[in-house]
PDB file of C-alpha atoms in Angstrom:
ATOM      1  CA  MET A   1     -13.526 -34.335 -23.135  1.00 38.00           C
ATOM      2  CA  HIS A   2     -13.623 -30.932 -22.062  1.00 37.00           C
ATOM      3  CA  LYS A   3     -10.378 -28.966 -21.598  1.00 37.00           C
ATOM      4  CA  ILE A   4      -9.729 -27.067 -18.607  1.00 37.00           C
ATOM      5  CA  SER A   5      -7.949 -23.722 -19.150  1.00 41.00           C
ATOM      6  CA  SER A   6      -5.334 -23.060 -17.055  1.00 44.00           C
ATOM      7  CA  ILE A   7      -5.142 -20.346 -14.401  1.00 49.00           C
ATOM      8  CA  LYS A   8      -2.882 -17.937 -16.671  1.00 50.00           C
ATOM      9  CA  THR A   9      -5.372 -18.011 -19.743  1.00 54.00           C
ATOM     10  CA  ASN A  10      -8.282 -16.931 -17.570  1.00 67.00           C
ATOM     11  CA  PRO A  11      -8.191 -13.053 -18.956  1.00 64.00           C
ATOM     12  CA  ASP A  12     -10.595 -11.736 -16.058  1.00 82.00           C
ATOM     13  CA  LEU A  13      -7.906 -13.240 -13.524  1.00 84.00           C
ATOM     14  CA  ASN A  14      -5.082 -11.419 -15.348  1.00 89.00           C
ATOM     15  CA  SER A  15      -7.154  -8.512 -14.676  1.00 94.00           C
ATOM     16  CA  VAL A  16      -6.793  -9.240 -10.792  1.00 96.00           C
ATOM     17  CA  ALA A  17      -3.316  -9.951 -11.222  1.00 96.00           C
ATOM     18  CA  GLY A  18      -2.393  -6.704 -13.305  1.00 94.00           C
ATOM     19  CA  ALA A  19      -4.835  -4.957 -10.099  1.00 96.00           C
ATOM     20  CA  LEU A  20      -3.364  -6.160  -7.448  1.00 97.00           C
ATOM     21  CA  GLN A  21       0.483  -5.097  -9.127  1.00 95.00           C
ATOM     22  CA  THR A  22      -0.763  -1.397  -8.991  1.00 94.00           C
ATOM     23  CA  VAL A  23      -1.931  -2.171  -5.159  1.00 96.00           C
ATOM     24  CA  LEU A  24       1.176  -4.028  -4.626  1.00 95.00           C
ATOM     25  CA  ASN A  25       3.708  -1.557  -6.103  1.00 94.00           C
ATOM     26  CA  ASP A  26       1.000   2.010  -4.717  1.00 94.00           C
ATOM     27  CA  SER A  27       1.286   0.043  -1.244  1.00 94.00           C
ATOM     28  CA  HIS A  28       5.316  -0.076  -1.887  1.00 93.00           C
ATOM     29  CA  ALA A  29       5.346   3.897  -2.734  1.00 92.00           C
ATOM     30  CA  LEU A  30       3.733   3.980   0.630  1.00 94.00           C
ATOM     31  CA  SER A  31       5.767   2.242   2.952  1.00 94.00           C
ATOM     32  CA  HIS A  32       8.541   4.733   1.303  1.00 91.00           C
ATOM     33  CA  LEU A  33       6.776   7.346   2.570  1.00 92.00           C
ATOM     34  CA  THR A  34       5.541   6.153   5.801  1.00 94.00           C
ATOM     35  CA  HIS A  35       9.424   5.141   6.648  1.00 93.00           C
ATOM     36  CA  HIS A  36      11.022   8.770   5.614  1.00 92.00           C
ATOM     37  CA  CYS A  37       8.388   9.621   8.406  1.00 93.00           C
ATOM     38  CA  HIS A  38       9.387   7.583  10.334  1.00 95.00           C
ATOM     39  CA  PHE A  39      12.897   8.324  10.101  1.00 93.00           C
ATOM     40  CA  ASN A  40      13.106  12.163  10.539  1.00 92.00           C
ATOM     41  CA  VAL A  41       9.761  13.399  12.546  1.00 94.00           C
ATOM     42  CA  GLU A  42      10.641  15.811  15.176  1.00 93.00           C
ATOM     43  CA  GLY A  43       8.907  17.498  17.643  1.00 93.00           C
ATOM     44  CA  LYS A  44       6.292  17.716  20.843  1.00 95.00           C
ATOM     45  CA  HIS A  45       4.690  14.443  18.519  1.00 93.00           C
ATOM     46  CA  PHE A  46       7.518  12.703  17.980  1.00 95.00           C
ATOM     47  CA  TYR A  47       7.935   9.646  20.130  1.00 95.00           C
ATOM     48  CA  SER A  48       3.835   9.034  19.346  1.00 96.00           C
ATOM     49  CA  LEU A  49       4.632   8.992  15.426  1.00 96.00           C
ATOM     50  CA  HIS A  50       7.952   7.724  15.494  1.00 96.00           C
ATOM     51  CA  HIS A  51       6.260   4.532  17.295  1.00 96.00           C
ATOM     52  CA  LEU A  52       3.114   4.799  15.034  1.00 95.00           C
ATOM     53  CA  PHE A  53       5.500   5.091  11.889  1.00 95.00           C
ATOM     54  CA  ASP A  54       6.676   2.162  12.934  1.00 95.00           C
ATOM     55  CA  GLU A  55       3.581   0.302  12.778  1.00 95.00           C
ATOM     56  CA  GLN A  56       2.331   1.213   9.868  1.00 95.00           C
ATOM     57  CA  TYR A  57       5.780   0.827   7.340  1.00 93.00           C
ATOM     58  CA  ASN A  58       5.657  -2.759   9.379  1.00 94.00           C
ATOM     59  CA  GLU A  59       2.212  -4.056   8.539  1.00 95.00           C
ATOM     60  CA  LEU A  60       2.668  -2.472   5.038  1.00 95.00           C
ATOM     61  CA  PHE A  61       5.514  -4.354   4.216  1.00 94.00           C
ATOM     62  CA  SER A  62       4.383  -7.871   5.820  1.00 95.00           C
ATOM     63  CA  SER A  63       1.388  -7.070   2.811  1.00 96.00           C
ATOM     64  CA  PHE A  64       3.999  -7.145   0.043  1.00 94.00           C
ATOM     65  CA  ASP A  65       4.308 -10.867   0.552  1.00 95.00           C
ATOM     66  CA  VAL A  66       0.856 -11.844   0.650  1.00 96.00           C
ATOM     67  CA  ILE A  67       0.218  -9.613  -2.464  1.00 97.00           C
ATOM     68  CA  GLY A  68       2.954 -10.834  -4.380  1.00 96.00           C
ATOM     69  CA  GLU A  69       1.479 -14.792  -3.639  1.00 96.00           C
ATOM     70  CA  ARG A  70      -1.807 -14.339  -4.815  1.00 97.00           C
ATOM     71  CA  ILE A  71      -0.497 -12.369  -7.697  1.00 96.00           C
ATOM     72  CA  ARG A  72       1.916 -15.483  -8.433  1.00 95.00           C
ATOM     73  CA  ALA A  73      -1.036 -17.587  -7.625  1.00 95.00           C
ATOM     74  CA  LEU A  74      -2.600 -16.175 -10.096  1.00 95.00           C
ATOM     75  CA  GLY A  75      -0.168 -16.926 -12.160  1.00 93.00           C
ATOM     76  CA  GLU A  76       1.190 -14.158 -13.545  1.00 94.00           C
ATOM     77  CA  TYR A  77       4.904 -12.749 -12.028  1.00 94.00           C
ATOM     78  CA  VAL A  78       5.534  -9.540  -9.693  1.00 93.00           C
ATOM     79  CA  ASP A  79       6.895  -6.552 -10.836  1.00 87.00           C
ATOM     80  CA  PHE A  80       7.765  -4.610  -7.845  1.00 77.00           C
ATOM     81  CA  MET A  81       9.636  -2.180  -9.470  1.00 73.00           C
ATOM     82  CA  ASP A  82       6.902  -0.956 -11.511  1.00 68.00           C
ATOM     83  CA  ALA A  83       6.037   2.331 -11.453  1.00 70.00           C
ATOM     84  CA  SER A  84       3.217   3.329  -8.926  1.00 73.00           C
ATOM     85  CA  SER A  85       0.555   5.439  -9.340  1.00 73.00           C
ATOM     86  CA  PHE A  86       2.317   8.178  -7.064  1.00 75.00           C
ATOM     87  CA  ASP A  87       5.689   9.306  -6.089  1.00 78.00           C
ATOM     88  CA  PRO A  88       6.846   9.334  -2.625  1.00 80.00           C
ATOM     89  CA  SER A  89       9.942  11.659  -3.466  1.00 80.00           C
ATOM     90  CA  ALA A  90       7.642  14.398  -4.497  1.00 79.00           C
ATOM     91  CA  LYS A  91       5.892  14.424  -1.044  1.00 80.00           C
ATOM     92  CA  ILE A  92       9.135  14.031   0.892  1.00 81.00           C
ATOM     93  CA  LYS A  93      10.884  17.034  -1.071  1.00 83.00           C
ATOM     94  CA  THR A  94       7.724  19.475  -0.277  1.00 83.00           C
ATOM     95  CA  ILE A  95       8.273  18.119   3.689  1.00 83.00           C
ATOM     96  CA  ALA A  96      11.718  18.794   3.809  1.00 80.00           C
ATOM     97  CA  PRO A  97      11.636  22.380   3.767  1.00 86.00           C
ATOM     98  CA  ILE A  98       9.532  23.284   6.376  1.00 88.00           C
ATOM     99  CA  THR A  99      11.812  24.290   9.311  1.00 89.00           C
ATOM    100  CA  GLN A 100       9.207  24.502  12.359  1.00 94.00           C
ATOM    101  CA  ALA A 101       9.766  20.460  13.660  1.00 93.00           C
ATOM    102  CA  ASP A 102       5.793  20.388  14.406  1.00 94.00           C
ATOM    103  CA  ASP A 103       4.514  21.896  11.208  1.00 93.00           C
ATOM    104  CA  ARG A 104       6.683  18.897   9.533  1.00 93.00           C
ATOM    105  CA  ALA A 105       5.366  16.509  11.588  1.00 94.00           C
ATOM    106  CA  THR A 106       1.581  18.306  10.989  1.00 94.00           C
ATOM    107  CA  ALA A 107       2.394  17.937   7.214  1.00 94.00           C
ATOM    108  CA  MET A 108       3.741  14.011   7.177  1.00 93.00           C
ATOM    109  CA  VAL A 109       0.499  13.337   8.874  1.00 94.00           C
ATOM    110  CA  LYS A 110      -1.578  15.061   6.087  1.00 93.00           C
ATOM    111  CA  ASP A 111       0.803  13.361   3.014  1.00 92.00           C
ATOM    112  CA  LEU A 112      -0.159  10.029   4.724  1.00 94.00           C
ATOM    113  CA  VAL A 113      -3.491  10.200   4.471  1.00 94.00           C
ATOM    114  CA  ALA A 114      -3.841  11.842   1.754  1.00 92.00           C
ATOM    115  CA  MET A 115      -1.090   9.064  -0.044  1.00 93.00           C
ATOM    116  CA  HIS A 116      -3.745   6.493   2.167  1.00 95.00           C
ATOM    117  CA  ASP A 117      -6.345   7.295   0.310  1.00 95.00           C
ATOM    118  CA  ILE A 118      -4.505   6.585  -2.925  1.00 93.00           C
ATOM    119  CA  VAL A 119      -3.825   3.338  -1.718  1.00 95.00           C
ATOM    120  CA  ILE A 120      -7.510   2.649  -0.854  1.00 97.00           C
ATOM    121  CA  THR A 121      -9.137   4.159  -3.932  1.00 96.00           C
ATOM    122  CA  SER A 122      -6.250   0.776  -5.608  1.00 96.00           C
ATOM    123  CA  CYS A 123      -7.060  -1.900  -3.290  1.00 97.00           C
ATOM    124  CA  GLN A 124     -11.410  -0.979  -3.804  1.00 98.00           C
ATOM    125  CA  SER A 125     -10.666  -1.122  -7.776  1.00 97.00           C
ATOM    126  CA  ALA A 126      -8.871  -3.764  -7.492  1.00 97.00           C
ATOM    127  CA  LYS A 127     -11.609  -5.714  -5.104  1.00 98.00           C
ATOM    128  CA  ASN A 128     -13.933  -4.361  -7.665  1.00 97.00           C
ATOM    129  CA  ILE A 129     -11.975  -6.686 -10.375  1.00 96.00           C
ATOM    130  CA  ALA A 130     -11.642  -9.381  -8.097  1.00 96.00           C
ATOM    131  CA  ASP A 131     -15.147  -9.344  -7.653  1.00 96.00           C
ATOM    132  CA  GLU A 132     -16.249  -9.581 -11.747  1.00 95.00           C
ATOM    133  CA  ALA A 133     -13.591 -12.206 -11.481  1.00 95.00           C
ATOM    134  CA  LYS A 134     -15.612 -13.904  -9.306  1.00 95.00           C
ATOM    135  CA  ASP A 135     -12.084 -15.006  -7.077  1.00 96.00           C
ATOM    136  CA  ASP A 136     -13.599 -14.935  -3.730  1.00 96.00           C
ATOM    137  CA  VAL A 137      -9.409 -15.181  -2.172  1.00 97.00           C
ATOM    138  CA  THR A 138      -8.391 -11.918  -3.886  1.00 97.00           C
ATOM    139  CA  VAL A 139     -12.069 -10.180  -2.393  1.00 97.00           C
ATOM    140  CA  ASP A 140     -10.614 -11.333   0.788  1.00 97.00           C
ATOM    141  CA  LEU A 141      -7.249 -10.324   0.713  1.00 98.00           C
ATOM    142  CA  LEU A 142      -8.290  -6.763  -0.348  1.00 98.00           C
ATOM    143  CA  ILE A 143     -10.907  -6.617   2.160  1.00 98.00           C
ATOM    144  CA  SER A 144      -8.053  -7.121   5.046  1.00 97.00           C
ATOM    145  CA  ARG A 145      -5.855  -4.513   3.419  1.00 97.00           C
ATOM    146  CA  LEU A 146      -8.874  -2.409   3.192  1.00 97.00           C
ATOM    147  CA  ALA A 147      -9.630  -2.764   6.689  1.00 96.00           C
ATOM    148  CA  ALA A 148      -5.512  -2.346   7.675  1.00 96.00           C
ATOM    149  CA  LEU A 149      -5.044   0.652   5.485  1.00 96.00           C
ATOM    150  CA  GLU A 150      -8.421   2.346   6.921  1.00 95.00           C
ATOM    151  CA  LYS A 151      -7.350   2.040  10.535  1.00 93.00           C
ATOM    152  CA  ALA A 152      -3.877   3.274   9.534  1.00 92.00           C
ATOM    153  CA  LYS A 153      -5.387   6.669   8.327  1.00 91.00           C
ATOM    154  CA  TRP A 154      -7.501   7.114  11.276  1.00 86.00           C
TER     155      TRP A 154
END
């Protein structure tokens, strides 16, 4: 009789879960900055940026559940408060002193684009790990996340 190993003891899938944890925490940090920008944007593009940031942080928020549930499906626990690879508070502190509202809004957009690149890199790395582990479900999830992030960045 063959012993079937559980999903929890598969080291490849444990690596996938760890990579997804990074994606989740980087996405959470991006959401934090996006929400901050939503609250604080001013200037001639206020309405369009305020609305755009609202759509983006809501989309990010809904992704947390999908990512977290996949981590659990892989047999790992979710550590939503784990450190991110970047600190949104540092970006917020560099934006705040800009005195002109339109310049501040431009800085917000530039910082959000740069932070999207970080999350995109996390997703691509996790997708590669999932692909190597032959975890098609996670690969599919990450392709969806990449599409959403690249659209938001665009």
